[in-house]
Amino acid sequence: LKPFDFARFLMAVTKAKTRLSPQPIAGSDFFFVNTGSQKRRLVYNEICYIEGEGNYVKYVTKTESVLVRASIRETLAQLPESLFVQIHRSFIVSLQYIDKIEDNHVYIANKMIPVGATWRDAFLKRIG
């Protein structure tokens, strides 16, 4: 193994991270994500919620689920703040698909999603 320069290593890591993260297209209502060997187009308004599963996130729409290698933090940074909010360490929800809020849970398409204590106050302020 050859010794390597830290600056070159950092550049390689940054390049890899850029290639692996979802790529929003400026001014559009959709973005592309890498799903293995292909890129999938996802429309912001069709995403009901996003669930973190270890090193992956699952984008859930009314018709399908798409699994992507990314963290919740990276995913949240790529989404429009006006449409999405993080409500739990493992969940980001679309505000337009919330059917009801009951106790410490949000319901989207009959799926009960927990609201974490860390995010509860900010979430309740956000929805008014």
PDB file of C-alpha atoms in Angstrom:
ATOM      1  CA  LEU A   1       0.000   0.000   0.000  1.00  0.00           C
ATOM      2  CA  LYS A   2       1.430   3.350  -1.056  1.00  0.00           C
ATOM      3  CA  PRO A   3       1.388   6.346   1.272  1.00  0.00           C
ATOM      4  CA  PHE A   4      -1.118   8.978   0.227  1.00  0.00           C
ATOM      5  CA  ASP A   5      -1.545  12.695   0.670  1.00  0.00           C
ATOM      6  CA  PHE A   6      -4.430  13.704   2.972  1.00  0.00           C
ATOM      7  CA  ALA A   7      -5.569  16.485   0.592  1.00  0.00           C
ATOM      8  CA  ARG A   8      -5.878  13.970  -2.245  1.00  0.00           C
ATOM      9  CA  PHE A   9      -7.765  11.565   0.037  1.00  0.00           C
ATOM     10  CA  LEU A  10     -10.171  14.334   1.080  1.00  0.00           C
ATOM     11  CA  MET A  11     -10.781  15.258  -2.560  1.00  0.00           C
ATOM     12  CA  ALA A  12     -11.594  11.613  -3.403  1.00  0.00           C
ATOM     13  CA  VAL A  13     -14.021  11.305  -0.479  1.00  0.00           C
ATOM     14  CA  THR A  14     -15.766  14.557  -1.444  1.00  0.00           C
ATOM     15  CA  LYS A  15     -16.096  13.392  -5.051  1.00  0.00           C
ATOM     16  CA  ALA A  16     -17.543  10.032  -3.972  1.00  0.00           C
ATOM     17  CA  LYS A  17     -20.004  11.693  -1.595  1.00  0.00           C
ATOM     18  CA  THR A  18     -21.199  14.037  -4.353  1.00  0.00           C
ATOM     19  CA  ARG A  19     -21.759  11.158  -6.756  1.00  0.00           C
ATOM     20  CA  LEU A  20     -23.682   9.084  -4.208  1.00  0.00           C
ATOM     21  CA  SER A  21     -26.000  11.796  -2.894  1.00  0.00           C
ATOM     22  CA  PRO A  22     -29.346  12.644  -4.530  1.00  0.00           C
ATOM     23  CA  GLN A  23     -28.921  15.269  -7.230  1.00  0.00           C
ATOM     24  CA  PRO A  24     -31.625  17.955  -7.249  1.00  0.00           C
ATOM     25  CA  ILE A  25     -32.042  19.910 -10.443  1.00  0.00           C
ATOM     26  CA  ALA A  26     -32.304  23.641  -9.751  1.00  0.00           C
ATOM     27  CA  GLY A  27     -35.827  25.001 -10.070  1.00  0.00           C
ATOM     28  CA  SER A  28     -37.404  21.614 -10.731  1.00  0.00           C
ATOM     29  CA  ASP A  29     -39.979  19.515  -8.915  1.00  0.00           C
ATOM     30  CA  PHE A  30     -37.934  16.320  -9.132  1.00  0.00           C
ATOM     31  CA  PHE A  31     -34.472  14.897  -8.470  1.00  0.00           C
ATOM     32  CA  PHE A  32     -32.499  11.773  -9.289  1.00  0.00           C
ATOM     33  CA  VAL A  33     -31.247   9.131  -6.850  1.00  0.00           C
ATOM     34  CA  ASN A  34     -28.819   6.272  -7.393  1.00  0.00           C
ATOM     35  CA  THR A  35     -30.381   2.851  -6.899  1.00  0.00           C
ATOM     36  CA  GLY A  36     -27.596   0.421  -7.595  1.00  0.00           C
ATOM     37  CA  SER A  37     -26.718   0.551 -11.280  1.00  0.00           C
ATOM     38  CA  GLN A  38     -29.436   2.995 -12.311  1.00  0.00           C
ATOM     39  CA  LYS A  39     -30.668   6.491 -11.524  1.00  0.00           C
ATOM     40  CA  ARG A  40     -34.327   6.910 -10.569  1.00  0.00           C
ATOM     41  CA  ARG A  41     -36.330  10.087 -10.921  1.00  0.00           C
ATOM     42  CA  LEU A  42     -38.381  11.016  -7.864  1.00  0.00           C
ATOM     43  CA  VAL A  43     -40.941  13.822  -7.816  1.00  0.00           C
ATOM     44  CA  TYR A  44     -41.008  15.792  -4.547  1.00  0.00           C
ATOM     45  CA  ASN A  45     -44.825  16.002  -4.480  1.00  0.00           C
ATOM     46  CA  GLU A  46     -45.176  12.221  -4.810  1.00  0.00           C
ATOM     47  CA  ILE A  47     -43.037  11.344  -1.767  1.00  0.00           C
ATOM     48  CA  CYS A  48     -45.221  10.537   1.269  1.00  0.00           C
ATOM     49  CA  TYR A  49     -42.406   9.918   3.727  1.00  0.00           C
ATOM     50  CA  ILE A  50     -38.803   8.798   3.982  1.00  0.00           C
ATOM     51  CA  GLU A  51     -37.656   6.154   6.439  1.00  0.00           C
ATOM     52  CA  GLY A  52     -34.070   5.656   7.554  1.00  0.00           C
ATOM     53  CA  GLU A  53     -32.875   2.052   7.572  1.00  0.00           C
ATOM     54  CA  GLY A  54     -29.262   1.956   8.736  1.00  0.00           C
ATOM     55  CA  ASN A  55     -27.031   3.188   5.894  1.00  0.00           C
ATOM     56  CA  TYR A  56     -30.057   3.460   3.593  1.00  0.00           C
ATOM     57  CA  VAL A  57     -33.200   5.538   3.272  1.00  0.00           C
ATOM     58  CA  LYS A  58     -36.465   4.334   1.805  1.00  0.00           C
ATOM     59  CA  TYR A  59     -38.480   6.881  -0.197  1.00  0.00           C
ATOM     60  CA  VAL A  60     -42.151   5.866   0.054  1.00  0.00           C
ATOM     61  CA  THR A  61     -44.719   7.111  -2.465  1.00  0.00           C
ATOM     62  CA  LYS A  62     -48.341   6.012  -2.882  1.00  0.00           C
ATOM     63  CA  THR A  63     -47.280   3.475  -5.501  1.00  0.00           C
ATOM     64  CA  GLU A  64     -43.745   2.328  -4.649  1.00  0.00           C
ATOM     65  CA  SER A  65     -40.761   2.327  -2.306  1.00  0.00           C
ATOM     66  CA  VAL A  66     -37.244   3.179  -3.468  1.00  0.00           C
ATOM     67  CA  LEU A  67     -34.220   2.184  -1.374  1.00  0.00           C
ATOM     68  CA  VAL A  68     -31.156   4.441  -1.653  1.00  0.00           C
ATOM     69  CA  ARG A  69     -27.792   4.357   0.116  1.00  0.00           C
ATOM     70  CA  ALA A  70     -27.801   7.639   2.077  1.00  0.00           C
ATOM     71  CA  SER A  71     -28.305   8.931   5.604  1.00  0.00           C
ATOM     72  CA  ILE A  72     -31.347  10.771   6.916  1.00  0.00           C
ATOM     73  CA  ARG A  73     -29.183  13.885   7.411  1.00  0.00           C
ATOM     74  CA  GLU A  74     -27.919  13.846   3.789  1.00  0.00           C
ATOM     75  CA  THR A  75     -31.441  13.230   2.518  1.00  0.00           C
ATOM     76  CA  LEU A  76     -32.982  16.061   4.541  1.00  0.00           C
ATOM     77  CA  ALA A  77     -30.380  18.484   3.172  1.00  0.00           C
ATOM     78  CA  GLN A  78     -31.484  17.652  -0.402  1.00  0.00           C
ATOM     79  CA  LEU A  79     -35.225  18.201   0.178  1.00  0.00           C
ATOM     80  CA  PRO A  80     -37.182  21.482  -0.011  1.00  0.00           C
ATOM     81  CA  GLU A  81     -37.833  22.751   3.538  1.00  0.00           C
ATOM     82  CA  SER A  82     -41.265  23.975   2.512  1.00  0.00           C
ATOM     83  CA  LEU A  83     -42.480  20.425   1.769  1.00  0.00           C
ATOM     84  CA  PHE A  84     -40.705  18.149   4.264  1.00  0.00           C
ATOM     85  CA  VAL A  85     -39.975  17.991   7.977  1.00  0.00           C
ATOM     86  CA  GLN A  86     -38.013  15.553  10.120  1.00  0.00           C
ATOM     87  CA  ILE A  87     -40.168  14.208  12.965  1.00  0.00           C
ATOM     88  CA  HIS A  88     -38.026  11.339  14.259  1.00  0.00           C
ATOM     89  CA  ARG A  89     -34.405  10.219  13.969  1.00  0.00           C
ATOM     90  CA  SER A  90     -35.558   7.737  11.316  1.00  0.00           C
ATOM     91  CA  PHE A  91     -38.408   9.604   9.597  1.00  0.00           C
ATOM     92  CA  ILE A  92     -38.904  12.600   7.330  1.00  0.00           C
ATOM     93  CA  VAL A  93     -42.497  13.275   6.291  1.00  0.00           C
ATOM     94  CA  SER A  94     -44.149  15.263   3.546  1.00  0.00           C
ATOM     95  CA  LEU A  95     -46.412  17.882   5.126  1.00  0.00           C
ATOM     96  CA  GLN A  96     -49.009  17.486   2.381  1.00  0.00           C
ATOM     97  CA  TYR A  97     -49.595  13.776   3.083  1.00  0.00           C
ATOM     98  CA  ILE A  98     -50.206  13.998   6.844  1.00  0.00           C
ATOM     99  CA  ASP A  99     -53.727  12.669   7.454  1.00  0.00           C
ATOM    100  CA  LYS A 100     -53.826  13.189  11.214  1.00  0.00           C
ATOM    101  CA  ILE A 101     -51.686  13.819  14.275  1.00  0.00           C
ATOM    102  CA  GLU A 102     -52.548  11.898  17.412  1.00  0.00           C
ATOM    103  CA  ASP A 103     -50.533  11.942  20.644  1.00  0.00           C
ATOM    104  CA  ASN A 104     -46.930  11.268  19.576  1.00  0.00           C
ATOM    105  CA  HIS A 105     -47.743   9.869  16.149  1.00  0.00           C
ATOM    106  CA  VAL A 106     -48.431  11.087  12.637  1.00  0.00           C
ATOM    107  CA  TYR A 107     -50.582   9.089  10.235  1.00  0.00           C
ATOM    108  CA  ILE A 108     -49.819   9.006   6.530  1.00  0.00           C
ATOM    109  CA  ALA A 109     -51.832   6.618   4.332  1.00  0.00           C
ATOM    110  CA  ASN A 110     -52.752   4.511   7.401  1.00  0.00           C
ATOM    111  CA  LYS A 111     -49.078   4.211   8.425  1.00  0.00           C
ATOM    112  CA  MET A 112     -48.440   5.261  12.018  1.00  0.00           C
ATOM    113  CA  ILE A 113     -45.140   7.171  12.252  1.00  0.00           C
ATOM    114  CA  PRO A 114     -43.694   8.137  15.651  1.00  0.00           C
ATOM    115  CA  VAL A 115     -42.846  11.746  16.487  1.00  0.00           C
ATOM    116  CA  GLY A 116     -39.596  11.878  18.465  1.00  0.00           C
ATOM    117  CA  ALA A 117     -39.307  14.085  21.542  1.00  0.00           C
ATOM    118  CA  THR A 118     -36.328  15.909  20.002  1.00  0.00           C
ATOM    119  CA  TRP A 119     -38.362  17.005  16.965  1.00  0.00           C
ATOM    120  CA  ARG A 120     -41.842  17.354  18.510  1.00  0.00           C
ATOM    121  CA  ASP A 121     -41.807  21.077  19.441  1.00  0.00           C
ATOM    122  CA  ALA A 122     -40.293  22.206  16.137  1.00  0.00           C
ATOM    123  CA  PHE A 123     -42.775  20.034  14.221  1.00  0.00           C
ATOM    124  CA  LEU A 124     -45.804  21.396  16.104  1.00  0.00           C
ATOM    125  CA  LYS A 125     -44.614  24.996  15.563  1.00  0.00           C
ATOM    126  CA  ARG A 126     -44.139  24.272  11.885  1.00  0.00           C
ATOM    127  CA  ILE A 127     -47.683  23.030  11.329  1.00  0.00           C
ATOM    128  CA  GLY A 128     -49.184  25.817  13.407  1.00  0.00           C
TER     129      GLY A 128
END
